XYZ file of C-alpha atoms in Angstrom:
351
model
C -5.065 121.285 -52.873
C -6.986 123.777 -50.026
C -4.442 126.106 -48.048
C -3.793 125.921 -44.095
C -5.804 128.406 -42.398
C -2.739 130.518 -41.495
C -2.378 131.092 -45.085
C -6.103 132.278 -45.699
C -5.719 135.659 -47.075
C -8.426 138.629 -46.129
C -11.104 139.844 -48.409
C -9.807 142.753 -50.847
C -10.741 146.058 -49.443
C -14.255 147.125 -50.897
C -14.979 143.717 -52.026
C -18.120 141.961 -50.998
C -16.893 138.162 -50.289
C -19.090 135.749 -52.384
C -18.981 131.597 -52.528
C -17.000 131.860 -55.178
C -14.086 134.202 -54.018
C -14.168 131.505 -50.674
C -13.625 128.909 -52.773
C -10.243 130.558 -54.805
C -9.456 131.374 -51.037
C -9.675 127.880 -49.200
C -8.798 125.943 -52.838
C -12.206 123.816 -52.621
C -14.939 124.164 -54.986
C -17.812 125.885 -55.015
C -20.207 123.664 -54.372
C -17.960 122.324 -51.076
C -17.679 125.847 -50.086
C -21.530 125.826 -49.917
C -22.214 122.757 -48.217
C -19.418 123.637 -45.651
C -20.920 126.621 -45.042
C -24.392 124.738 -44.513
C -22.093 122.471 -41.999
C -23.132 119.558 -44.158
C -22.058 116.007 -42.183
C -21.042 114.520 -45.264
C -18.512 117.425 -45.860
C -15.244 116.420 -43.496
C -14.995 118.261 -40.513
C -11.578 119.768 -40.945
C -12.635 120.916 -44.145
C -16.021 122.968 -42.687
C -13.537 124.500 -40.254
C -11.066 125.691 -42.216
C -14.412 127.119 -44.710
C -15.888 128.844 -41.583
C -12.285 130.553 -40.710
C -12.035 131.474 -44.418
C -15.660 133.127 -44.042
C -14.856 134.722 -40.616
C -11.546 136.280 -42.047
C -13.375 137.696 -45.217
C -16.334 138.977 -43.683
C -18.407 136.752 -45.366
C -22.360 136.848 -45.099
C -24.770 134.797 -46.713
C -27.157 136.205 -49.687
C -30.328 135.815 -47.507
C -32.169 136.308 -50.643
C -30.568 133.374 -52.582
C -30.516 130.698 -49.377
C -34.395 131.583 -49.403
C -34.837 130.643 -53.382
C -32.296 127.633 -52.719
C -33.842 126.276 -49.149
C -37.475 127.773 -49.221
C -36.411 129.131 -45.728
C -35.948 132.678 -44.849
C -33.590 132.400 -41.469
C -35.530 134.633 -39.843
C -37.711 134.009 -36.814
C -40.476 136.992 -35.742
C -41.152 138.027 -32.574
C -44.506 139.621 -31.955
C -43.722 141.906 -28.933
C -46.348 144.158 -26.844
C -43.821 146.728 -25.850
C -46.202 147.514 -22.806
C -45.990 145.452 -20.062
C -46.182 144.782 -16.405
C -42.418 144.697 -16.217
C -39.947 146.974 -16.625
C -36.808 146.272 -18.958
C -39.158 143.506 -20.363
C -38.153 144.141 -24.139
C -34.467 144.248 -23.053
C -34.389 141.169 -21.315
C -36.654 138.690 -22.704
C -34.603 139.909 -26.521
C -31.645 138.832 -24.989
C -32.399 135.799 -24.212
C -33.906 134.802 -27.641
C -30.944 136.284 -29.183
C -28.304 134.571 -26.414
C -30.340 131.202 -27.864
C -29.958 131.761 -31.898
C -26.133 132.707 -31.687
C -24.879 130.101 -33.929
C -27.655 128.791 -35.525
C -27.828 131.494 -38.866
C -30.931 132.779 -37.653
C -31.774 136.480 -36.817
C -35.200 137.520 -34.986
C -37.119 140.156 -36.594
C -39.658 142.297 -34.120
C -42.777 143.209 -35.546
C -45.561 145.477 -32.568
C -48.409 143.364 -30.987
C -50.730 145.847 -30.147
C -53.451 143.678 -28.036
C -56.129 146.452 -28.960
C -55.922 145.658 -32.933
C -56.228 142.409 -34.887
C -53.719 140.066 -33.539
C -54.383 137.699 -36.505
C -53.331 140.598 -39.167
C -49.471 140.368 -38.444
C -49.663 136.492 -38.449
C -51.580 136.370 -41.606
C -48.884 138.329 -43.495
C -46.224 136.463 -42.337
C -47.873 133.247 -43.137
C -48.710 134.931 -46.746
C -45.259 136.493 -48.053
C -43.201 133.540 -46.179
C -41.543 136.425 -44.169
C -40.044 133.870 -41.151
C -39.550 130.267 -40.560
C -41.222 130.504 -36.746
C -42.907 133.037 -34.843
C -42.736 133.745 -30.928
C -45.360 135.628 -29.344
C -46.328 136.620 -25.820
C -49.517 137.673 -24.206
C -51.199 134.567 -24.811
C -54.739 134.342 -24.757
C -56.989 131.566 -23.356
C -58.248 130.711 -26.831
C -55.639 132.450 -28.523
C -56.482 133.154 -32.443
C -52.985 133.342 -33.336
C -52.431 129.728 -31.908
C -55.142 128.208 -33.726
C -54.179 129.636 -37.172
C -50.579 128.435 -36.857
C -51.713 125.308 -35.653
C -54.095 124.791 -38.634
C -51.212 125.879 -41.034
C -48.333 123.425 -39.226
C -46.464 126.481 -38.770
C -43.722 126.652 -36.261
C -44.423 128.494 -32.850
C -43.983 128.922 -29.271
C -45.958 130.779 -27.106
C -45.474 132.662 -23.738
C -48.066 131.450 -22.229
C -50.577 128.523 -22.165
C -54.082 127.980 -23.706
C -57.227 126.118 -22.920
C -56.790 124.299 -26.535
C -57.111 120.574 -26.189
C -54.527 120.193 -28.618
C -50.434 120.281 -27.309
C -48.834 123.182 -28.831
C -45.205 124.602 -27.783
C -45.271 126.985 -24.969
C -43.215 128.759 -21.970
C -44.932 129.982 -18.831
C -44.557 130.923 -15.242
C -46.463 129.824 -12.602
C -48.600 132.337 -11.665
C -50.333 130.378 -9.395
C -48.154 129.284 -7.226
C -46.839 133.230 -7.287
C -50.420 134.274 -6.025
C -50.909 131.294 -3.249
C -47.452 132.610 -2.050
C -47.875 136.078 -1.894
C -51.237 135.818 0.090
C -49.332 133.136 2.459
C -46.475 135.486 3.148
C -48.906 138.808 3.405
C -51.143 136.496 5.929
C -47.924 135.575 7.742
C -47.211 139.417 8.221
C -50.968 139.768 9.608
C -52.750 140.981 6.652
C -56.373 140.356 6.798
C -57.571 142.377 3.454
C -55.606 141.808 0.784
C -56.009 143.265 -3.161
C -54.790 142.295 -6.177
C -55.143 144.057 -9.556
C -55.419 141.843 -12.639
C -54.586 141.340 -16.406
C -57.658 141.902 -18.873
C -59.806 138.453 -18.719
C -58.733 137.064 -22.037
C -54.947 136.128 -21.262
C -54.508 132.838 -19.808
C -52.096 133.916 -17.012
C -55.497 135.805 -15.739
C -57.369 132.991 -14.716
C -54.139 131.178 -13.001
C -53.280 134.427 -11.107
C -57.236 135.098 -10.233
C -57.705 131.056 -9.176
C -54.323 131.065 -6.807
C -55.005 134.768 -5.302
C -59.180 133.855 -4.558
C -58.484 129.943 -3.634
C -55.804 130.583 -0.839
C -57.345 133.604 0.284
C -60.446 132.118 0.786
C -58.394 129.069 3.050
C -56.410 131.528 4.835
C -60.237 132.975 5.718
C -59.040 136.795 5.269
C -60.968 139.447 2.944
C -60.128 139.959 0.002
C -60.809 142.097 -3.204
C -59.878 142.118 -7.225
C -60.099 146.134 -8.265
C -62.758 146.951 -10.375
C -62.477 149.116 -13.163
C -58.713 148.681 -13.985
C -56.191 146.280 -15.345
C -52.317 145.690 -15.532
C -52.720 147.511 -18.971
C -54.780 150.307 -17.924
C -52.731 153.863 -17.484
C -50.742 154.504 -14.400
C -52.746 157.184 -13.602
C -55.834 155.183 -13.553
C -54.583 152.340 -11.353
C -53.500 155.238 -8.729
C -57.127 157.232 -8.780
C -58.634 153.298 -8.327
C -56.048 152.316 -5.578
C -56.484 155.452 -3.785
C -60.087 155.179 -3.697
C -60.140 152.268 -2.295
C -57.911 153.244 0.458
C -59.958 155.773 0.807
C -62.660 152.911 2.322
C -63.439 152.692 5.877
C -61.835 149.137 5.370
C -58.375 149.783 3.035
C -56.675 146.809 2.259
C -53.736 146.299 4.019
C -51.771 143.932 1.372
C -51.329 144.094 -1.647
C -50.047 141.384 -4.345
C -48.207 143.058 -7.340
C -48.079 141.387 -10.793
C -45.485 143.318 -11.952
C -42.675 145.856 -11.236
C -44.954 148.623 -12.564
C -48.097 147.939 -10.717
C -46.082 147.763 -7.729
C -44.601 150.879 -7.929
C -47.990 152.348 -8.506
C -49.163 150.910 -5.579
C -46.301 152.543 -3.564
C -46.478 155.929 -4.745
C -50.881 155.610 -4.098
C -50.448 154.517 -0.373
C -48.022 157.442 0.021
C -50.181 159.957 -1.000
C -52.963 158.554 1.009
C -50.832 158.788 4.091
C -50.143 154.985 4.355
C -46.986 154.085 5.768
C -45.421 150.593 4.144
C -45.186 147.993 6.939
C -46.973 149.829 9.247
C -50.591 150.112 7.294
C -50.124 147.577 4.741
C -47.613 145.540 2.936
C -46.779 144.932 -0.605
C -45.249 141.389 -2.387
C -44.731 141.856 -5.968
C -42.990 140.036 -9.034
C -40.565 141.541 -10.070
C -37.799 141.474 -13.443
C -35.425 143.628 -12.764
C -32.994 145.064 -9.675
C -35.054 147.880 -8.963
C -36.699 146.855 -5.724
C -33.083 146.385 -4.482
C -32.569 149.729 -4.679
C -35.860 151.618 -3.136
C -36.564 151.585 0.791
C -38.618 150.439 2.680
C -37.900 147.380 0.807
C -41.173 145.197 -0.193
C -41.426 141.347 -0.677
C -40.298 140.204 -4.431
C -40.207 137.053 -5.893
C -38.175 136.677 -9.218
C -38.976 135.909 -12.811
C -36.636 135.240 -15.276
C -37.340 136.865 -18.353
C -33.810 136.367 -20.175
C -34.573 132.371 -19.284
C -37.871 132.707 -20.765
C -36.605 134.047 -23.888
C -33.951 131.792 -24.376
C -36.138 128.611 -23.641
C -38.781 129.610 -26.002
C -35.886 130.026 -28.912
C -34.618 126.834 -28.009
C -37.917 125.639 -28.454
C -38.728 127.262 -31.902
C -35.713 125.980 -33.225
C -36.313 122.412 -31.998
C -40.074 122.949 -33.636
C -38.449 123.653 -36.631
C -36.505 120.664 -36.714
C -39.511 118.333 -36.844
C -39.782 117.686 -32.745
C -43.186 116.727 -31.694
C -45.111 119.751 -30.358
C -46.129 117.737 -27.347
C -42.340 117.519 -26.198
C -42.079 120.961 -26.041
C -43.403 122.883 -23.169
C -41.578 124.168 -20.258
C -43.262 125.606 -16.780
C -41.052 128.180 -14.940
C -41.747 127.910 -11.167
C -41.185 130.607 -8.462
C -38.034 130.311 -6.489
C -39.548 130.723 -2.991
C -36.496 129.833 -1.569
C -34.827 133.099 -2.918
C -37.662 135.211 -1.661
C -36.583 138.904 -1.663
C -37.540 139.693 1.936
C -38.704 143.339 3.065
C -36.900 144.978 5.916
C -38.761 144.537 9.368
C -40.698 148.046 8.961
C -43.688 147.359 11.440
C -44.482 150.204 13.424
């Protein structure tokens, strides 16, 4: 006979709760407790609830090593994360979304640094070879990303932040960067700007192609002059980006409109303008993509569109769980669309 939840004792001080101690506490067999904790639908809902409460009261934590031996699963997902990013607070927001989605699933996230200058396949091979995770999440996706190819070949669950050019479908979450670039150009042209400037990511990344196409095609449609700054990318040191921007401003026809893909570039752009004596709103305007509230506290204001990185992380983790459960990859894609109705407008600084 099992006990009522109100009669459940706590674990003795210093003793690590086990399946056997939970069985003794609840009055169920060890097998029943194990299946209840695994949320086996063959176990009555009332029993599962009672065992779950007993485990919470006792502070029971499943033995991952034992579970791995029993099921072949690690209950771990690995995030390959590039910490050098164009957004301030990227890691915090992105990870927060992932952990929110994993709550209650039994999965934890393990973060592995992803240096885009290194062999990006090395950590993936290590995970596959040593069975270190049940699924992988990663960012800074390339047009023909070798990680995507390797994982698809091994039928290993993953979700990428960004699309690829592969014909075979795979799970991804992406932001519509082409739409962002088009809207940025339109907004700057509407303000009377006729010489637009953009700093792109490295050519190998898929979102570079989307940004370039949106920017160039919309600038040509509007009949305005435009430049993609040579010699630097989003990943260049801030000092080099600032130097390139100051050199551009020193030309006979400096840009009067800047499209900034992230907060870091926008801040460097504002600094370079100030260093060259340019006045925001009079000599040039800036349109930026942001993921934090930093520009709410900077004056004069600039036009910004928000990319929800927490929602991105949440969607990616939710899709990975579904992929690990066997869902078809072609059904696991999601595009985040810029909310231009919530465009953060600059103050009227035209002088």
